[in-house]
mmCIF file of C-alpha atoms and ligand atoms in Angstrom:
data_model
loop_
_atom_site.group_PDB
_atom_site.id
_atom_site.type_symbol
_atom_site.label_atom_id
_atom_site.label_comp_id
_atom_site.label_asym_id
_atom_site.label_seq_id
_atom_site.Cartn_x
_atom_site.Cartn_y
_atom_site.Cartn_z
ATOM 1 C CA UNK A 1 -4.259 70.816 4.386
ATOM 2 C CA UNK A 2 -5.288 68.074 1.932
ATOM 3 C CA UNK A 3 -8.863 66.850 1.543
ATOM 4 C CA UNK A 4 -8.477 63.870 3.868
ATOM 5 C CA UNK A 5 -7.070 66.113 6.568
ATOM 6 C CA UNK A 6 -10.042 68.452 6.135
ATOM 7 C CA UNK A 7 -12.451 65.517 6.556
ATOM 8 C CA UNK A 8 -10.574 64.394 9.671
ATOM 9 C CA UNK A 9 -10.829 67.930 11.000
ATOM 10 C CA UNK A 10 -14.585 67.962 10.401
ATOM 11 C CA UNK A 11 -14.912 64.609 12.186
ATOM 12 C CA UNK A 12 -13.116 66.022 15.228
ATOM 13 C CA UNK A 13 -15.380 69.094 15.235
ATOM 14 C CA UNK A 14 -18.752 67.601 14.378
ATOM 15 C CA UNK A 15 -18.889 64.007 15.533
ATOM 16 C CA UNK A 16 -19.989 62.918 19.001
ATOM 17 C CA UNK A 17 -17.242 62.530 21.630
ATOM 18 C CA UNK A 18 -18.127 58.796 21.561
ATOM 19 C CA UNK A 19 -17.508 58.449 17.824
ATOM 20 C CA UNK A 20 -14.455 56.631 16.469
ATOM 21 C CA UNK A 21 -12.278 59.181 14.684
ATOM 22 C CA UNK A 22 -10.574 58.027 11.509
ATOM 23 C CA UNK A 23 -7.480 60.009 12.461
ATOM 24 C CA UNK A 24 -6.933 57.586 15.364
ATOM 25 C CA UNK A 25 -7.348 54.448 13.246
ATOM 26 C CA UNK A 26 -4.600 51.845 13.555
ATOM 27 C CA UNK A 27 -3.386 49.255 11.043
ATOM 28 C CA UNK A 28 -1.029 46.333 11.724
ATOM 29 C CA UNK A 29 1.168 47.444 8.839
ATOM 30 C CA UNK A 30 1.458 51.198 8.579
ATOM 31 C CA UNK A 31 0.492 52.741 5.215
ATOM 32 C CA UNK A 32 1.009 56.170 3.698
ATOM 33 C CA UNK A 33 -2.298 58.050 4.209
ATOM 34 C CA UNK A 34 -4.544 58.697 1.206
ATOM 35 C CA UNK A 35 -4.862 62.325 0.044
ATOM 36 C CA UNK A 36 -8.648 62.069 -0.401
ATOM 37 C CA UNK A 37 -10.043 59.310 1.786
ATOM 38 C CA UNK A 38 -9.940 58.637 5.504
ATOM 39 C CA UNK A 39 -8.745 55.270 6.841
ATOM 40 C CA UNK A 40 -12.332 54.004 7.257
ATOM 41 C CA UNK A 41 -13.385 55.121 3.760
ATOM 42 C CA UNK A 42 -10.403 53.276 2.439
ATOM 43 C CA UNK A 43 -11.309 50.098 4.341
ATOM 44 C CA UNK A 44 -14.848 50.219 2.968
ATOM 45 C CA UNK A 45 -13.507 50.615 -0.577
ATOM 46 C CA UNK A 46 -11.008 47.805 -0.112
ATOM 47 C CA UNK A 47 -13.764 45.437 1.010
ATOM 48 C CA UNK A 48 -16.119 46.436 -1.817
ATOM 49 C CA UNK A 49 -13.375 45.761 -4.373
ATOM 50 C CA UNK A 50 -12.544 42.326 -2.973
ATOM 51 C CA UNK A 51 -13.556 39.008 -4.513
ATOM 52 C CA UNK A 52 -15.260 37.729 -1.357
ATOM 53 C CA UNK A 53 -17.563 40.766 -1.480
ATOM 54 C CA UNK A 54 -18.589 40.037 -5.072
ATOM 55 C CA UNK A 55 -19.374 36.438 -4.159
ATOM 56 C CA UNK A 56 -22.040 37.602 -1.645
ATOM 57 C CA UNK A 57 -24.342 38.068 -4.634
ATOM 58 C CA UNK A 58 -24.361 34.319 -5.139
ATOM 59 C CA UNK A 59 -24.872 33.215 -1.541
ATOM 60 C CA UNK A 60 -28.158 32.317 0.128
ATOM 61 C CA UNK A 61 -29.795 34.492 2.752
ATOM 62 C CA UNK A 62 -32.794 32.250 3.480
ATOM 63 C CA UNK A 63 -34.018 30.793 0.203
ATOM 64 C CA UNK A 64 -31.829 28.681 -2.036
ATOM 65 C CA UNK A 65 -31.889 29.710 -5.723
ATOM 66 C CA UNK A 66 -35.062 31.827 -5.384
ATOM 67 C CA UNK A 67 -36.498 34.349 -7.879
ATOM 68 C CA UNK A 68 -34.794 37.654 -8.665
ATOM 69 C CA UNK A 69 -36.714 39.678 -6.067
ATOM 70 C CA UNK A 70 -35.488 37.740 -3.031
ATOM 71 C CA UNK A 71 -32.573 38.872 -0.884
ATOM 72 C CA UNK A 72 -29.128 37.392 -1.222
ATOM 73 C CA UNK A 73 -26.225 38.002 1.182
ATOM 74 C CA UNK A 74 -25.304 40.946 -1.041
ATOM 75 C CA UNK A 75 -28.633 42.750 -0.744
ATOM 76 C CA UNK A 76 -28.679 41.950 2.983
ATOM 77 C CA UNK A 77 -25.228 43.543 3.286
ATOM 78 C CA UNK A 78 -26.373 46.674 1.441
ATOM 79 C CA UNK A 79 -29.467 46.973 3.640
ATOM 80 C CA UNK A 80 -27.361 46.651 6.801
ATOM 81 C CA UNK A 81 -25.095 49.389 5.413
ATOM 82 C CA UNK A 82 -28.038 51.682 4.661
ATOM 83 C CA UNK A 83 -29.784 51.271 8.035
ATOM 84 C CA UNK A 84 -26.460 51.451 9.863
ATOM 85 C CA UNK A 85 -25.564 54.751 8.193
ATOM 86 C CA UNK A 86 -28.932 56.263 9.120
ATOM 87 C CA UNK A 87 -28.369 55.367 12.791
ATOM 88 C CA UNK A 88 -24.757 56.527 12.763
ATOM 89 C CA UNK A 89 -25.621 59.896 11.245
ATOM 90 C CA UNK A 90 -28.479 60.427 13.684
ATOM 91 C CA UNK A 91 -26.135 59.742 16.605
ATOM 92 C CA UNK A 92 -23.237 61.743 15.091
ATOM 93 C CA UNK A 93 -21.118 58.599 14.989
ATOM 94 C CA UNK A 94 -18.726 57.620 12.221
ATOM 95 C CA UNK A 95 -20.782 56.663 9.159
ATOM 96 C CA UNK A 96 -17.750 55.505 7.193
ATOM 97 C CA UNK A 97 -16.734 53.071 9.921
ATOM 98 C CA UNK A 98 -20.281 51.702 10.158
ATOM 99 C CA UNK A 99 -20.391 51.249 6.398
ATOM 100 C CA UNK A 100 -17.020 49.485 6.277
ATOM 101 C CA UNK A 101 -18.053 47.027 9.001
ATOM 102 C CA UNK A 102 -21.406 46.421 7.283
ATOM 103 C CA UNK A 103 -19.768 45.680 3.932
ATOM 104 C CA UNK A 104 -17.415 43.161 5.531
ATOM 105 C CA UNK A 105 -19.530 41.530 8.218
ATOM 106 C CA UNK A 106 -20.792 38.540 6.205
ATOM 107 C CA UNK A 107 -17.955 37.901 3.708
ATOM 108 C CA UNK A 108 -17.115 34.688 5.597
ATOM 109 C CA UNK A 109 -20.557 33.146 5.106
ATOM 110 C CA UNK A 110 -20.517 29.677 3.579
ATOM 111 C CA UNK A 111 -22.581 28.579 0.601
ATOM 112 C CA UNK A 112 -26.250 28.181 1.630
ATOM 113 C CA UNK A 113 -25.829 30.567 4.576
ATOM 114 C CA UNK A 114 -26.361 29.170 8.056
ATOM 115 C CA UNK A 115 -27.021 25.652 6.807
ATOM 116 C CA UNK A 116 -23.517 25.555 5.321
ATOM 117 C CA UNK A 117 -22.116 27.015 8.535
ATOM 118 C CA UNK A 118 -23.746 24.277 10.629
ATOM 119 C CA UNK A 119 -22.589 21.587 8.167
ATOM 120 C CA UNK A 120 -18.949 22.693 8.364
ATOM 121 C CA UNK A 121 -19.211 22.919 12.147
ATOM 122 C CA UNK A 122 -20.461 19.320 12.219
ATOM 123 C CA UNK A 123 -17.454 18.250 10.166
ATOM 124 C CA UNK A 124 -14.696 20.068 12.053
ATOM 125 C CA UNK A 125 -16.150 20.853 15.480
ATOM 126 C CA UNK A 126 -15.753 24.637 15.360
ATOM 127 C CA UNK A 127 -16.797 27.033 12.632
ATOM 128 C CA UNK A 128 -18.423 30.469 12.949
ATOM 129 C CA UNK A 129 -19.141 32.748 10.009
ATOM 130 C CA UNK A 130 -18.098 35.904 11.883
ATOM 131 C CA UNK A 131 -14.671 34.407 12.599
ATOM 132 C CA UNK A 132 -14.443 33.326 8.963
ATOM 133 C CA UNK A 133 -15.290 36.887 7.839
ATOM 134 C CA UNK A 134 -12.359 38.097 9.914
ATOM 135 C CA UNK A 135 -10.102 35.397 8.478
ATOM 136 C CA UNK A 136 -11.221 36.353 4.979
ATOM 137 C CA UNK A 137 -10.102 39.971 5.355
ATOM 138 C CA UNK A 138 -7.023 39.194 7.469
ATOM 139 C CA UNK A 139 -5.617 36.158 5.673
ATOM 140 C CA UNK A 140 -7.448 34.870 2.618
ATOM 141 C CA UNK A 141 -7.936 38.059 0.573
ATOM 142 C CA UNK A 142 -4.982 39.849 -0.941
ATOM 143 C CA UNK A 143 -4.183 43.549 -1.065
ATOM 144 C CA UNK A 144 -1.613 44.068 -3.793
ATOM 145 C CA UNK A 145 1.062 41.508 -3.072
ATOM 146 C CA UNK A 146 0.184 41.338 0.616
ATOM 147 C CA UNK A 147 -1.779 38.648 2.399
ATOM 148 C CA UNK A 148 -4.925 40.129 3.933
ATOM 149 C CA UNK A 149 -6.448 43.564 3.394
ATOM 150 C CA UNK A 150 -4.583 45.227 6.277
ATOM 151 C CA UNK A 151 -7.824 46.805 7.568
ATOM 152 C CA UNK A 152 -7.955 49.037 10.626
ATOM 153 C CA UNK A 153 -8.454 47.427 14.035
ATOM 154 C CA UNK A 154 -11.882 49.118 14.470
ATOM 155 C CA UNK A 155 -13.230 47.541 11.262
ATOM 156 C CA UNK A 156 -11.877 44.083 12.120
ATOM 157 C CA UNK A 157 -13.281 44.319 15.664
ATOM 158 C CA UNK A 158 -16.707 45.245 14.248
ATOM 159 C CA UNK A 159 -16.668 42.391 11.737
ATOM 160 C CA UNK A 160 -15.830 39.662 14.238
ATOM 161 C CA UNK A 161 -18.089 41.165 16.916
ATOM 162 C CA UNK A 162 -21.212 41.549 14.721
ATOM 163 C CA UNK A 163 -22.563 38.394 16.395
ATOM 164 C CA UNK A 164 -21.482 36.055 19.187
ATOM 165 C CA UNK A 165 -20.309 36.705 22.712
ATOM 166 C CA UNK A 166 -17.799 39.506 22.167
ATOM 167 C CA UNK A 167 -19.318 42.992 21.991
ATOM 168 C CA UNK A 168 -17.450 45.394 19.671
ATOM 169 C CA UNK A 169 -15.325 48.107 21.275
ATOM 170 C CA UNK A 170 -16.683 50.947 19.135
ATOM 171 C CA UNK A 171 -20.263 52.233 19.141
ATOM 172 C CA UNK A 172 -20.168 51.899 15.353
ATOM 173 C CA UNK A 173 -19.550 48.154 15.763
ATOM 174 C CA UNK A 174 -22.356 47.970 18.304
ATOM 175 C CA UNK A 175 -24.720 49.613 15.788
ATOM 176 C CA UNK A 176 -24.025 46.833 13.262
ATOM 177 C CA UNK A 177 -24.751 44.114 15.833
ATOM 178 C CA UNK A 178 -28.300 45.403 16.293
ATOM 179 C CA UNK A 179 -28.904 46.667 12.762
ATOM 180 C CA UNK A 180 -27.940 43.290 11.259
ATOM 181 C CA UNK A 181 -30.892 41.782 13.124
ATOM 182 C CA UNK A 182 -33.278 44.620 12.263
ATOM 183 C CA UNK A 183 -32.338 44.263 8.584
ATOM 184 C CA UNK A 184 -32.668 40.492 8.319
ATOM 185 C CA UNK A 185 -35.882 40.199 10.338
ATOM 186 C CA UNK A 186 -37.639 42.850 8.251
ATOM 187 C CA UNK A 187 -36.360 41.790 4.845
ATOM 188 C CA UNK A 188 -36.933 38.102 5.554
ATOM 189 C CA UNK A 189 -40.476 38.904 6.660
ATOM 190 C CA UNK A 190 -40.910 40.713 3.330
ATOM 191 C CA UNK A 191 -39.474 37.752 1.369
ATOM 192 C CA UNK A 192 -41.565 35.261 3.357
ATOM 193 C CA UNK A 193 -44.713 37.123 2.312
ATOM 194 C CA UNK A 194 -43.454 37.066 -1.280
ATOM 195 C CA UNK A 195 -42.960 33.299 -0.978
ATOM 196 C CA UNK A 196 -46.502 32.876 0.402
ATOM 197 C CA UNK A 197 -45.176 31.438 3.681
ATOM 198 C CA UNK A 198 -47.064 33.922 5.881
ATOM 199 C CA UNK A 199 -49.042 37.169 5.911
ATOM 200 C CA UNK A 200 -48.845 40.213 8.178
ATOM 201 C CA UNK A 201 -51.960 38.961 10.010
ATOM 202 C CA UNK A 202 -49.912 36.004 11.291
ATOM 203 C CA UNK A 203 -47.548 38.301 13.236
ATOM 204 C CA UNK A 204 -47.808 38.188 17.040
ATOM 205 C CA UNK A 205 -50.096 40.888 18.440
ATOM 206 C CA UNK A 206 -47.243 42.752 20.219
ATOM 207 C CA UNK A 207 -45.259 42.954 16.989
ATOM 208 C CA UNK A 208 -48.196 44.445 15.084
ATOM 209 C CA UNK A 209 -48.843 46.871 17.959
ATOM 210 C CA UNK A 210 -45.273 48.151 18.310
ATOM 211 C CA UNK A 211 -43.899 47.780 14.791
ATOM 212 C CA UNK A 212 -46.880 48.023 12.430
ATOM 213 C CA UNK A 213 -47.361 45.493 9.649
ATOM 214 C CA UNK A 214 -44.979 46.493 6.871
ATOM 215 C CA UNK A 215 -41.190 45.942 6.665
ATOM 216 C CA UNK A 216 -40.750 49.692 6.376
ATOM 217 C CA UNK A 217 -42.791 50.558 9.507
ATOM 218 C CA UNK A 218 -40.929 47.800 11.380
ATOM 219 C CA UNK A 219 -37.492 49.176 10.490
ATOM 220 C CA UNK A 220 -38.633 52.699 11.415
ATOM 221 C CA UNK A 221 -39.933 51.606 14.833
ATOM 222 C CA UNK A 222 -36.736 49.786 15.771
ATOM 223 C CA UNK A 223 -34.354 52.394 14.355
ATOM 224 C CA UNK A 224 -36.121 55.319 16.026
ATOM 225 C CA UNK A 225 -36.088 53.494 19.342
ATOM 226 C CA UNK A 226 -32.408 52.676 19.022
ATOM 227 C CA UNK A 227 -31.556 56.313 18.260
ATOM 228 C CA UNK A 228 -33.702 57.631 21.122
ATOM 229 C CA UNK A 229 -32.170 55.214 23.616
ATOM 230 C CA UNK A 230 -28.566 55.717 22.521
ATOM 231 C CA UNK A 231 -28.480 59.505 22.033
ATOM 232 C CA UNK A 232 -25.473 60.996 23.842
ATOM 233 C CA UNK A 233 -24.737 57.705 25.592
ATOM 234 C CA UNK A 234 -21.511 55.683 25.485
ATOM 235 C CA UNK A 235 -23.346 52.493 24.540
ATOM 236 C CA UNK A 236 -25.824 51.463 21.824
ATOM 237 C CA UNK A 237 -29.057 49.959 23.107
ATOM 238 C CA UNK A 238 -32.818 49.656 22.661
ATOM 239 C CA UNK A 239 -35.620 50.193 25.169
ATOM 240 C CA UNK A 240 -36.589 46.990 26.968
ATOM 241 C CA UNK A 241 -40.111 47.042 25.404
ATOM 242 C CA UNK A 242 -38.840 47.246 21.852
ATOM 243 C CA UNK A 243 -36.042 44.769 22.505
ATOM 244 C CA UNK A 244 -38.588 42.292 23.874
ATOM 245 C CA UNK A 245 -40.842 42.796 20.856
ATOM 246 C CA UNK A 246 -37.879 42.306 18.558
ATOM 247 C CA UNK A 247 -37.042 39.028 20.310
ATOM 248 C CA UNK A 248 -40.644 37.926 19.917
ATOM 249 C CA UNK A 249 -40.485 38.798 16.220
ATOM 250 C CA UNK A 250 -37.227 36.838 15.938
ATOM 251 C CA UNK A 251 -38.781 33.752 17.600
ATOM 252 C CA UNK A 252 -41.735 34.064 15.224
ATOM 253 C CA UNK A 253 -39.392 34.190 12.219
ATOM 254 C CA UNK A 254 -37.425 31.134 13.379
ATOM 255 C CA UNK A 255 -40.585 29.096 13.851
ATOM 256 C CA UNK A 256 -42.410 30.215 10.729
ATOM 257 C CA UNK A 257 -39.600 30.841 8.268
ATOM 258 C CA UNK A 258 -35.993 29.902 9.089
ATOM 259 C CA UNK A 259 -36.814 26.503 10.593
ATOM 260 C CA UNK A 260 -40.181 26.008 8.862
ATOM 261 C CA UNK A 261 -40.956 22.475 7.649
ATOM 262 C CA UNK A 262 -41.357 23.805 4.079
ATOM 263 C CA UNK A 263 -37.651 24.705 3.941
ATOM 264 C CA UNK A 264 -36.349 21.501 5.537
ATOM 265 C CA UNK A 265 -35.862 19.482 2.324
ATOM 266 C CA UNK A 266 -33.769 22.284 0.773
ATOM 267 C CA UNK A 267 -31.792 22.722 3.994
ATOM 268 C CA UNK A 268 -31.050 19.002 4.150
ATOM 269 C CA UNK A 269 -29.860 18.914 0.544
ATOM 270 C CA UNK A 270 -27.653 21.945 1.110
ATOM 271 C CA UNK A 271 -26.122 20.396 4.218
ATOM 272 C CA UNK A 272 -25.491 17.158 2.316
ATOM 273 C CA UNK A 273 -23.723 19.072 -0.476
ATOM 274 C CA UNK A 274 -21.423 20.937 1.916
ATOM 275 C CA UNK A 275 -20.540 17.852 3.981
ATOM 276 C CA UNK A 276 -19.818 15.742 0.915
ATOM 277 C CA UNK A 277 -17.705 18.424 -0.696
ATOM 278 C CA UNK A 278 -15.726 18.767 2.512
ATOM 279 C CA UNK A 279 -15.128 14.997 2.620
ATOM 280 C CA UNK A 280 -14.203 14.948 -1.066
ATOM 281 C CA UNK A 281 -11.602 17.708 -0.798
ATOM 282 C CA UNK A 282 -10.126 16.207 2.377
ATOM 283 C CA UNK A 283 -9.499 13.044 0.348
ATOM 284 C CA UNK A 284 -8.585 14.810 -2.925
ATOM 285 C CA UNK A 285 -7.059 18.186 -2.078
ATOM 286 C CA UNK A 286 -5.630 18.363 -5.601
ATOM 287 C CA UNK A 287 -9.181 18.894 -6.870
ATOM 288 C CA UNK A 288 -9.361 22.259 -5.078
ATOM 289 C CA UNK A 289 -9.172 24.930 -7.720
ATOM 290 C CA UNK A 290 -6.064 27.059 -7.457
ATOM 291 C CA UNK A 291 -4.263 24.531 -5.272
ATOM 292 C CA UNK A 292 -0.546 24.717 -5.802
ATOM 293 C CA UNK A 293 0.521 21.540 -7.601
ATOM 294 C CA UNK A 294 3.925 21.540 -5.945
ATOM 295 C CA UNK A 295 2.424 21.717 -2.467
ATOM 296 C CA UNK A 296 2.734 18.456 -0.567
ATOM 297 C CA UNK A 297 0.323 19.027 2.297
ATOM 298 C CA UNK A 298 -3.115 20.580 2.630
ATOM 299 C CA UNK A 299 -4.542 20.993 6.117
ATOM 300 C CA UNK A 300 -8.148 20.697 7.282
ATOM 301 C CA UNK A 301 -8.071 24.480 7.585
ATOM 302 C CA UNK A 302 -7.262 24.812 3.855
ATOM 303 C CA UNK A 303 -10.242 22.617 2.978
ATOM 304 C CA UNK A 304 -12.568 24.537 5.333
ATOM 305 C CA UNK A 305 -11.438 27.826 3.753
ATOM 306 C CA UNK A 306 -11.990 26.464 0.276
ATOM 307 C CA UNK A 307 -15.472 25.035 0.932
ATOM 308 C CA UNK A 308 -16.560 28.081 2.967
ATOM 309 C CA UNK A 309 -15.543 30.359 0.107
ATOM 310 C CA UNK A 310 -17.707 28.632 -2.528
ATOM 311 C CA UNK A 311 -20.887 30.264 -3.827
ATOM 312 C CA UNK A 312 -24.153 28.269 -3.797
ATOM 313 C CA UNK A 313 -24.129 27.517 -7.505
ATOM 314 C CA UNK A 314 -20.450 26.675 -7.603
ATOM 315 C CA UNK A 315 -20.876 24.259 -4.707
ATOM 316 C CA UNK A 316 -23.760 22.589 -6.550
ATOM 317 C CA UNK A 317 -21.705 22.372 -9.736
ATOM 318 C CA UNK A 318 -18.789 20.723 -7.900
ATOM 319 C CA UNK A 319 -21.128 18.377 -6.062
ATOM 320 C CA UNK A 320 -22.678 17.249 -9.344
ATOM 321 C CA UNK A 321 -19.230 16.804 -10.831
ATOM 322 C CA UNK A 322 -17.920 14.611 -7.998
ATOM 323 C CA UNK A 323 -21.050 12.895 -6.755
ATOM 324 C CA UNK A 324 -24.467 12.485 -8.300
ATOM 325 C CA UNK A 325 -24.662 14.048 -11.753
ATOM 326 C CA UNK A 326 -28.477 13.980 -11.869
ATOM 327 C CA UNK A 327 -29.518 15.316 -8.438
ATOM 328 C CA UNK A 328 -32.128 18.096 -8.652
ATOM 329 C CA UNK A 329 -31.344 21.099 -6.467
HETATM 330 N N1 DGT B 1 -29.417 32.089 12.888
HETATM 331 C C1 DGT B 1 -29.965 31.459 11.835
HETATM 332 N N2 DGT B 1 -30.281 32.178 10.772
HETATM 333 C C2 DGT B 1 -30.813 31.566 9.713
HETATM 334 C C3 DGT B 1 -31.018 30.181 9.705
HETATM 335 N N3 DGT B 1 -31.512 29.861 8.515
HETATM 336 C C4 DGT B 1 -31.590 30.981 7.818
HETATM 337 N N4 DGT B 1 -31.182 32.043 8.530
HETATM 338 C C5 DGT B 1 -31.122 33.425 8.061
HETATM 339 C C6 DGT B 1 -32.003 34.367 8.798
HETATM 340 C C7 DGT B 1 -31.331 35.670 8.575
HETATM 341 O O1 DGT B 1 -31.617 36.179 7.274
HETATM 342 C C8 DGT B 1 -29.867 35.312 8.615
HETATM 343 C C9 DGT B 1 -29.272 35.504 9.992
HETATM 344 O O2 DGT B 1 -27.940 35.272 9.896
HETATM 345 P P1 DGT B 1 -26.847 36.443 9.819
HETATM 346 O O3 DGT B 1 -25.557 35.798 9.569
HETATM 347 O O4 DGT B 1 -27.301 37.555 8.921
HETATM 348 O O5 DGT B 1 -26.961 36.971 11.295
HETATM 349 P P2 DGT B 1 -26.232 36.419 12.598
HETATM 350 O O6 DGT B 1 -26.305 34.945 12.686
HETATM 351 O O7 DGT B 1 -24.903 37.065 12.582
HETATM 352 O O8 DGT B 1 -27.223 37.138 13.605
HETATM 353 P P3 DGT B 1 -27.682 36.840 15.090
HETATM 354 O O9 DGT B 1 -26.614 37.398 15.941
HETATM 355 O O10 DGT B 1 -27.897 35.365 15.247
HETATM 356 O O11 DGT B 1 -28.971 37.601 15.155
HETATM 357 O O12 DGT B 1 -29.807 33.953 8.217
HETATM 358 C C10 DGT B 1 -30.686 29.417 10.873
HETATM 359 O O13 DGT B 1 -30.837 28.208 10.952
HETATM 360 N N5 DGT B 1 -30.161 30.114 11.907
#
C-alpha cells in the first residue's frame, strides 16, 4: 500500500460518516493517482501554484493600496483556510478539501475587490466573483498543456458555492461559506481599528455581549458555536442567537466600514478605472497583453476575463497609460 492509499485508509477509518472522502473524488479528465498525495491535497497544491493565486497578494480586500499590515485577498484567503481547517478537524471532516476550497474561493476577484465586481457587472449585466473563480480554475488557468486545472468536482462545487444562492453539496464546502464571513468580518474589524475608522466601543451591544471585543474572541465565539451546532449532523449551521449576532455585526460593518463615506472617493475612482479599462479593451483588444496577434475576433467575455484578472496596481498602471497620466490614486 503506498502512502496515499494509507492516508485514504485513515480517512475512511477516522473521518465522520458525513465527510467527503478523497478516495471518492471525481475529475472530468481521469488522472493517474499520486503516490503521496490524495486528490484533495493535489487540488490544493495545484491552486497554490497557479498564477491567479499569486495575484491575490495584489488585490484589495477593503482598503486600496493600504499599509503593509492591512489584509489583502491573499491574507484573507489564508485566514479562511486556517479557520476552515480548525472547524473541519473539530468535526472530523476533510481538512484537505476545506483547505483546497479556501485557497481557490476568491481567485476570480477583480481588481479593487467588490467595487471592481460591481463595475464589471454594470458594464456587462452579469458578473459574480464566485463564478469567475470557477471559470479561472476550469478555463483560464493551465495545468501542463491542458486548459483548466482539472480539479475535483467537490472543490469546484465549494468554490462556486462559497457565496450566492447555491449551497455546496459537501459539508466542507458549507464550512467555507460560513467561515469566509467569520474571517472577513473579524479581520476587517481589526483593520478598521488600525485605520482609525472605529473602536471596539462602537460595536453594537449584542456583538460585545456574545463575541467580546477583540477579533480573536469574535472568531472563537463563532467557531465554537458552529462546531457545537454541527457536531454529528449532516449540515453545517450556527445557533440562531449567534447567527443573528453575526448578521448584526455584518450590518454594522457595512454601515461603518464597507460603505462608509470615508471610503467612497476611493471606491468611485476604482470603479472609474475598471469601467474605463473595460471600454478601452473592447475598442482596442490588441492592447490586451498576451492577445494572439493572428486572432481576428475578441469577445466581450475575453475582455471581461482580462480586466477581471488584473491586479490593483496593474489596472492603475494601464489606466494611467491609456487615460489620464497624472491622476492620483
Ligand atoms: N459584499 C461586499 N463586500 C465588500 C464591499 N466592499 C468591500 N467589501 C469587503 C468586505 C469583505 O472583506 C469582503 C467580502 O467579500 P468576499 O468576496 O470575501 O465575500 P462574499 O461576497 O463572497 O461574502 P458574502 O456571501 O457576501 O458574505 O469584501 C461591498 O461593497 N460589498
